Short mmCIF file of C-alpha atoms in Angstrom, two decimals:
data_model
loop_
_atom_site.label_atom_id
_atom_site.label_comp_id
_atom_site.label_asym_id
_atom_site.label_seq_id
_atom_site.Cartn_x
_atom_site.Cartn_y
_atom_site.Cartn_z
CA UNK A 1 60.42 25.02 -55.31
CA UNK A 2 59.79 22.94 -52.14
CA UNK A 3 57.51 20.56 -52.39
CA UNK A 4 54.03 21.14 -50.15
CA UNK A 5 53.27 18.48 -46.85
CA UNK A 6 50.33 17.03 -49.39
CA UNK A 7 53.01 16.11 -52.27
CA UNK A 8 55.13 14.48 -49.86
CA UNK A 9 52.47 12.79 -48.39
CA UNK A 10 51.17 11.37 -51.56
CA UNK A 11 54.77 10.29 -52.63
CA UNK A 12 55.09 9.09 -49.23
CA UNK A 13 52.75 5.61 -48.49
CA UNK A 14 53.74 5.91 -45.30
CA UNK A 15 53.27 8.82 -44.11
CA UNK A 16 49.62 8.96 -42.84
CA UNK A 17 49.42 8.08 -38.93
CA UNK A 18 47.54 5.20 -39.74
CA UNK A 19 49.39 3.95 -41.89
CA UNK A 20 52.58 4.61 -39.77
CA UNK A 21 51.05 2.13 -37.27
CA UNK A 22 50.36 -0.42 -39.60
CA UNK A 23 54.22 -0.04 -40.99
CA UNK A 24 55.34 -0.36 -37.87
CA UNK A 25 54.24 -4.50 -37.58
CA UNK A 26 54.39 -4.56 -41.62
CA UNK A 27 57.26 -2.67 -43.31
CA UNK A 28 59.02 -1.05 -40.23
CA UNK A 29 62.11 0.15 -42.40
CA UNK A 30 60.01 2.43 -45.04
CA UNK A 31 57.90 3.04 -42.07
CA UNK A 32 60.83 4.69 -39.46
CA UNK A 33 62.27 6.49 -42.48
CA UNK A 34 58.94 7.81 -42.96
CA UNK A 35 58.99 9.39 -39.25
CA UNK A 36 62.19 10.12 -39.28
CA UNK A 37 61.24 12.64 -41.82
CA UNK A 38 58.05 14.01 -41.23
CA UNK A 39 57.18 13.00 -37.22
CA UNK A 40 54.36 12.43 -36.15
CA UNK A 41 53.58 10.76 -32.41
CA UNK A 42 49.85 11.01 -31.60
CA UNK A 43 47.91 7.79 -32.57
CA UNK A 44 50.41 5.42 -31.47
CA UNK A 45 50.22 7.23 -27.91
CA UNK A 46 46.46 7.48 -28.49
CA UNK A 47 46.30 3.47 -28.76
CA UNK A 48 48.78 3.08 -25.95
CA UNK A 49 46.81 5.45 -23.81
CA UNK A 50 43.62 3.43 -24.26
CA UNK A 51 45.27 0.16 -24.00
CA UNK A 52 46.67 0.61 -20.51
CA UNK A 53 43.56 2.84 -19.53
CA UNK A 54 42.09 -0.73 -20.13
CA UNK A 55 44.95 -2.80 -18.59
CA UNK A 56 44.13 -0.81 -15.13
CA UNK A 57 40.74 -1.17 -15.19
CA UNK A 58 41.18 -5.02 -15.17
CA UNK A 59 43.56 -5.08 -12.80
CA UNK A 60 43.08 -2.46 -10.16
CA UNK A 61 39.84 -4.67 -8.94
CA UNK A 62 42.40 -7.84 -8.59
CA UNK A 63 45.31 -5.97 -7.03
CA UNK A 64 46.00 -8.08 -3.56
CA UNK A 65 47.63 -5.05 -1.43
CA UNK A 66 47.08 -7.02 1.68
CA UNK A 67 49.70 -9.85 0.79
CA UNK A 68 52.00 -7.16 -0.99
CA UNK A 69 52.01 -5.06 2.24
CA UNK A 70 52.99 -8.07 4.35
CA UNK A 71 55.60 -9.03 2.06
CA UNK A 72 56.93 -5.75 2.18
CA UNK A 73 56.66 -5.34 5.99
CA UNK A 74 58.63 -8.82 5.85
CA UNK A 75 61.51 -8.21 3.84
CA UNK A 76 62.36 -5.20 5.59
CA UNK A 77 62.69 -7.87 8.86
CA UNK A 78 60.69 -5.81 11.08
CA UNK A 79 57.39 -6.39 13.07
CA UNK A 80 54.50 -4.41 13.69
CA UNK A 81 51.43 -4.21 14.88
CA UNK A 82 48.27 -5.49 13.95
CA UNK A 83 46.05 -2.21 14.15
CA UNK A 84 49.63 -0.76 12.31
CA UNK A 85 49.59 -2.83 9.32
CA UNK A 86 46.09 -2.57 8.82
CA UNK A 87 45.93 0.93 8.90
CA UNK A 88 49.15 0.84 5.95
CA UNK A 89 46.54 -1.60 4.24
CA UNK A 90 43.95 0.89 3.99
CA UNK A 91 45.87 3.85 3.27
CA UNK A 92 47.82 1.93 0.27
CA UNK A 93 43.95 0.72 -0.78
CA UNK A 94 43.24 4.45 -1.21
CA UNK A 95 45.81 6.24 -3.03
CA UNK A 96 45.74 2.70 -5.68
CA UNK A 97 42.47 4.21 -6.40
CA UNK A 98 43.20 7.89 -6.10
CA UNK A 99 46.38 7.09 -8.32
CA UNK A 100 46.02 4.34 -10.83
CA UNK A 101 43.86 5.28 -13.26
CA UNK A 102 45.77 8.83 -13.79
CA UNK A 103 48.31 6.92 -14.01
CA UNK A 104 47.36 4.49 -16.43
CA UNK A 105 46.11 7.80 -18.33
CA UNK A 106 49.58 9.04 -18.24
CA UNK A 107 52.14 6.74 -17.99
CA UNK A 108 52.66 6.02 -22.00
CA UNK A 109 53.42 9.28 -23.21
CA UNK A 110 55.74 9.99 -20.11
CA UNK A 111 57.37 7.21 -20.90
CA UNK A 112 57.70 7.59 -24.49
CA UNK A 113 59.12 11.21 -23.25
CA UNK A 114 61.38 9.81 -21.01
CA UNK A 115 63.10 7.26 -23.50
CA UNK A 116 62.84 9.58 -26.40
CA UNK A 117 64.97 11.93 -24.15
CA UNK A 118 67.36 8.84 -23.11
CA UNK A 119 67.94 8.13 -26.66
CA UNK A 120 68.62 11.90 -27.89
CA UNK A 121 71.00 12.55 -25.56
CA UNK A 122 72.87 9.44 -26.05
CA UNK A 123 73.05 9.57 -30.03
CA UNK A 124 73.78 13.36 -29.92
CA UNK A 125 76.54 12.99 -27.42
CA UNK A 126 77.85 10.26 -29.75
CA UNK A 127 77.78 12.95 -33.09
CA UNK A 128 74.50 12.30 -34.51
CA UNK A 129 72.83 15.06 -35.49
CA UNK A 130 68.81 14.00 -34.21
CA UNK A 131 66.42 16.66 -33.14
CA UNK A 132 64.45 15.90 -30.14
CA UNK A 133 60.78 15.52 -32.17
CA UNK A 134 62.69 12.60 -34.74
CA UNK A 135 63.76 10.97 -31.26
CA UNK A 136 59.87 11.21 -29.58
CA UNK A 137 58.41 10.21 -32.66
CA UNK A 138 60.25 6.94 -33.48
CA UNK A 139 60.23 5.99 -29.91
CA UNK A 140 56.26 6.34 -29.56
CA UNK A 141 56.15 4.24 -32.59
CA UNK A 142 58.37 1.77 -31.16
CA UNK A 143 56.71 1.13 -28.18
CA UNK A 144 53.54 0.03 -29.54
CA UNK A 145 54.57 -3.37 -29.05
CA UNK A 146 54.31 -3.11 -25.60
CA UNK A 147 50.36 -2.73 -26.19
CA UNK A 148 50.66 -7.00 -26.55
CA UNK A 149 51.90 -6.58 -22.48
CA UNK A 150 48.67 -4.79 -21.83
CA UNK A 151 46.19 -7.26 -24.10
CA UNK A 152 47.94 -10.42 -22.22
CA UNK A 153 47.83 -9.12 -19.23
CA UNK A 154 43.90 -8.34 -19.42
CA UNK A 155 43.43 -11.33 -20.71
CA UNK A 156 45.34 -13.28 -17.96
CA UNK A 157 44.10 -11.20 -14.92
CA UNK A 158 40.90 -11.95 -15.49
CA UNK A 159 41.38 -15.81 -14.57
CA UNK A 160 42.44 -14.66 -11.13
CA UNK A 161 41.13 -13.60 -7.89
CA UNK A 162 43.32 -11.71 -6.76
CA UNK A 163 47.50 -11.02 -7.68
CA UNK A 164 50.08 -9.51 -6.04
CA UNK A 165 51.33 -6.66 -7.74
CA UNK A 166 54.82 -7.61 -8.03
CA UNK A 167 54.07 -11.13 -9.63
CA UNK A 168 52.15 -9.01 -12.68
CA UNK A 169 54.95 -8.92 -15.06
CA UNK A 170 55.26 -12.97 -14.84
CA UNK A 171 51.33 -12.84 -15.15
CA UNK A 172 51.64 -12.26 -19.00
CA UNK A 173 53.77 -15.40 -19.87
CA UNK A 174 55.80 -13.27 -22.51
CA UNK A 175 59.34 -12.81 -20.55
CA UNK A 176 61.80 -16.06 -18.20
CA UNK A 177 60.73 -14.48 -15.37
CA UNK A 178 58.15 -17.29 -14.67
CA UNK A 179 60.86 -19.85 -15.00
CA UNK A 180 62.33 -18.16 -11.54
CA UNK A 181 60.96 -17.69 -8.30
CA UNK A 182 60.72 -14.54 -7.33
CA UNK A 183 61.29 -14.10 -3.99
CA UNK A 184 64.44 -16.84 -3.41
CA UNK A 185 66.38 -15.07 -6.12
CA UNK A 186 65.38 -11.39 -7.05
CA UNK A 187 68.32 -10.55 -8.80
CA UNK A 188 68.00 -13.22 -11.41
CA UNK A 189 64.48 -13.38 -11.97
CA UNK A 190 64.91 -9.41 -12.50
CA UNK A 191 67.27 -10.28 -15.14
CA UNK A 192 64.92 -13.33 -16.46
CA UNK A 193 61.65 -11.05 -16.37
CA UNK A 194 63.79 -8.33 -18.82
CA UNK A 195 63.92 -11.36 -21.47
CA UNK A 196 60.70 -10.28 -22.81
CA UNK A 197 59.08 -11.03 -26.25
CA UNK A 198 57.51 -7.47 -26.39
CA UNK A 199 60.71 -5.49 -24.34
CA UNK A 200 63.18 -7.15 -27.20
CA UNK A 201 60.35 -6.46 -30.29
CA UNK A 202 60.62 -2.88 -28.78
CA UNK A 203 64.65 -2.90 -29.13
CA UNK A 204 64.58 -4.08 -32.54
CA UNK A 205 61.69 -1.84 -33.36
CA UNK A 206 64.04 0.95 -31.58
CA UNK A 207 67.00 0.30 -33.67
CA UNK A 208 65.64 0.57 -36.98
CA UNK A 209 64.14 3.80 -35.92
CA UNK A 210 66.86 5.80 -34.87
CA UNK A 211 69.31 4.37 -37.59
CA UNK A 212 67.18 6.17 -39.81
CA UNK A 213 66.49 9.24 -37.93
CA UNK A 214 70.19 9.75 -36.79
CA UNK A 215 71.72 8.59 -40.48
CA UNK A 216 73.95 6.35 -38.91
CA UNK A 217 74.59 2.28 -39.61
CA UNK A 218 72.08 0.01 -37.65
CA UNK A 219 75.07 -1.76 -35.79
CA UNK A 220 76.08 1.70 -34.27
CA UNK A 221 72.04 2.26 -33.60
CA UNK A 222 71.75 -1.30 -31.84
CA UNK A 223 74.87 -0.59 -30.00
CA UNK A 224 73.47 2.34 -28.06
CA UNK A 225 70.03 1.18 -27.69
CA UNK A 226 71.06 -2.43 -26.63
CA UNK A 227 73.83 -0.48 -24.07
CA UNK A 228 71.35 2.13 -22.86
CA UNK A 229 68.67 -0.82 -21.86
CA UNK A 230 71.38 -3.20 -20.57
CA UNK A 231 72.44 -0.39 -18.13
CA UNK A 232 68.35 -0.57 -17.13
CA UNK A 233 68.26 -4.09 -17.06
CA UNK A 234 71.67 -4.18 -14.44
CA UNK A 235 69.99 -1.00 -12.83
CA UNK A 236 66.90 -2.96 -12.28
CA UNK A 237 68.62 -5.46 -11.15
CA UNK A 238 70.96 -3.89 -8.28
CA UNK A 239 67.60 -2.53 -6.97
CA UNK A 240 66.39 -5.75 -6.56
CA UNK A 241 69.02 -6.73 -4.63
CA UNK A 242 69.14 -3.91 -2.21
CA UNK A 243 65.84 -3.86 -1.64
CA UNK A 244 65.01 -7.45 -1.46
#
C-alpha cells in the first residue's frame, strides 16, 4: 500500500511550504530532497512577488530617466534635438509607470519559469531523467536569495534623490561591480557586477537542488549550472560591448 500525501508529510519535516523556505537558509540538503520529491513552488514565489512589488515601489519614484536618456542618446554618437529628446523623456516617463509595477508583479515567477526551463533542458539533454515541475520547484526555491537584492536595494535607494537605472545593480553593494566604472569599461564591470553575494548563494543553492532532483553527483550538478550561468555572464557581457 502507498503511503497517503499526510504520511509522507509527517515523515517528511520538510515538506510543509513553510518549512521548505526556512530549509532553504537552514538545512538546504534535506530541504531540496524534500522538493525534489514532492514540489511545491508557491510561497517562495509569493515572497519574491511581494518583495520586488516592494523593490519597485521604492524605486520607480527615484528612477532618473532624464540622465539615462541622454546617456543613451550619447553612446549611440548621435545628436538631436532639444524638443526631440524631450519628447523621448516623456514618453519613456510614461510607459515606466504604465510598465513597472506589472512588471515587478511578474517578473519572479517568469523568471523562475525561464531558468527552471534552462535547467531541464540542459540536465535532460545530458541523461537525467527530471520532470519539468522537480526543475520549477527547486529553482523557485533557489532564488529566494535574490529577495536580499530587493531588501538592499530598498534600503539603499532610499538615501538617494534620484539614480540612473543602469547604476542600480552597483546600488546594493553586494557584487565588484562598484569597484569598476561603468561607463570607461562595460565589459568588465559586466563581468565584476555578475560577482554577486546573492547571484553565487543562488548557484550554490541551485546545485544542491538539482543534484537531488536529477539523482546525479553534485560535481556533475555544479558543472551545468556553473556552465549554463557562465554562458549568461559572457552573454551579458558581449552585449555590453556592442551596445556600449
Amino acid at each position: 500500500m502507498s503511503a497517503s500525501p499526510e504520511d509522507l508529510e509527517a515523515v517528511d519535516p520538510a515538506a510543509s511550504p513553510l518549512a521548505r523556505v526556512a530549509g532553504v537558509f537552514g538545512s538546504p540538503g534535506p530541504t531540496f530532497a524534500s522538493i525534489a520529491r514532492r514540489p511545491g513552488w508557491v510561497l517562495p514565489l509569493a515572497i519574491s512577488t511581494v518583495l520586488s512589488i516592494a523593490a519597485t515601489v521604492a524605486v520607480l519614484p527615484r528612477i532618473d530617466i532624464d540622465s539615462a536618456v541622454r546617456e543613451q542618446i550619447a553612446s549611440r554618437g548621435i545628436t538631436l534635438p532639444e524638443e526631440r529628446i524631450d519628447q523621448m523623456i516623456a514618453l519613456q516617463k510614461k510607459l515606466s509607470g504604465l510598465i513597472g509595477y506589472p512588471s515587478a508583479l511578474l517578473a519572479p515567477t517568469l523568471a523562475a519559469l525561464l531558468v527552471a526551463a534552462v535547467f531541464w533542458i540542459s540536465f535532460r539533454a545530458f541523461g537525467s531523467d527530471v520532470a519539468f515541475r522537480q526543475s520549477f520547484g527547486v529553482t523557485s526555491h533557489a532564488m529566494l536569495p535574490s529577495i536580499g537584492t530587493s531588501m538592499l536595494l530598498i534600503f539603499f535607494v532610499t538615501g538617494v534623490d534620484l539614480v540612473n537605472p543602469s547604476d542600480l545593480g552597483d546600488l546594493t553593494r553586494s557584487n565588484l561591480g562598484l569597484l569598476v566604472d561603468r561607463r570607461a569599461n562595460p565589459v568588465l564591470h559586466s563581468l565584476a557586477r555578475s560577482m554577486d553575494v546573492f547571484t553565487l548563494w543562488v548557484l550554490a543553492l541551485l546545485v544542491i537542488g538539482f543534484a537531488a532532483a536529477a539523482k546525479a553527483s553534485r560535481r556533475k550538478a555544479a558543472g551545468l549550472v556553473v556552465g549554463v550561468w557562465a554562458l549568461y555572464v559572457l552573454g551579458k557581457a558581449g552585449w555590453a560591448a556592442i551596445f556600449h
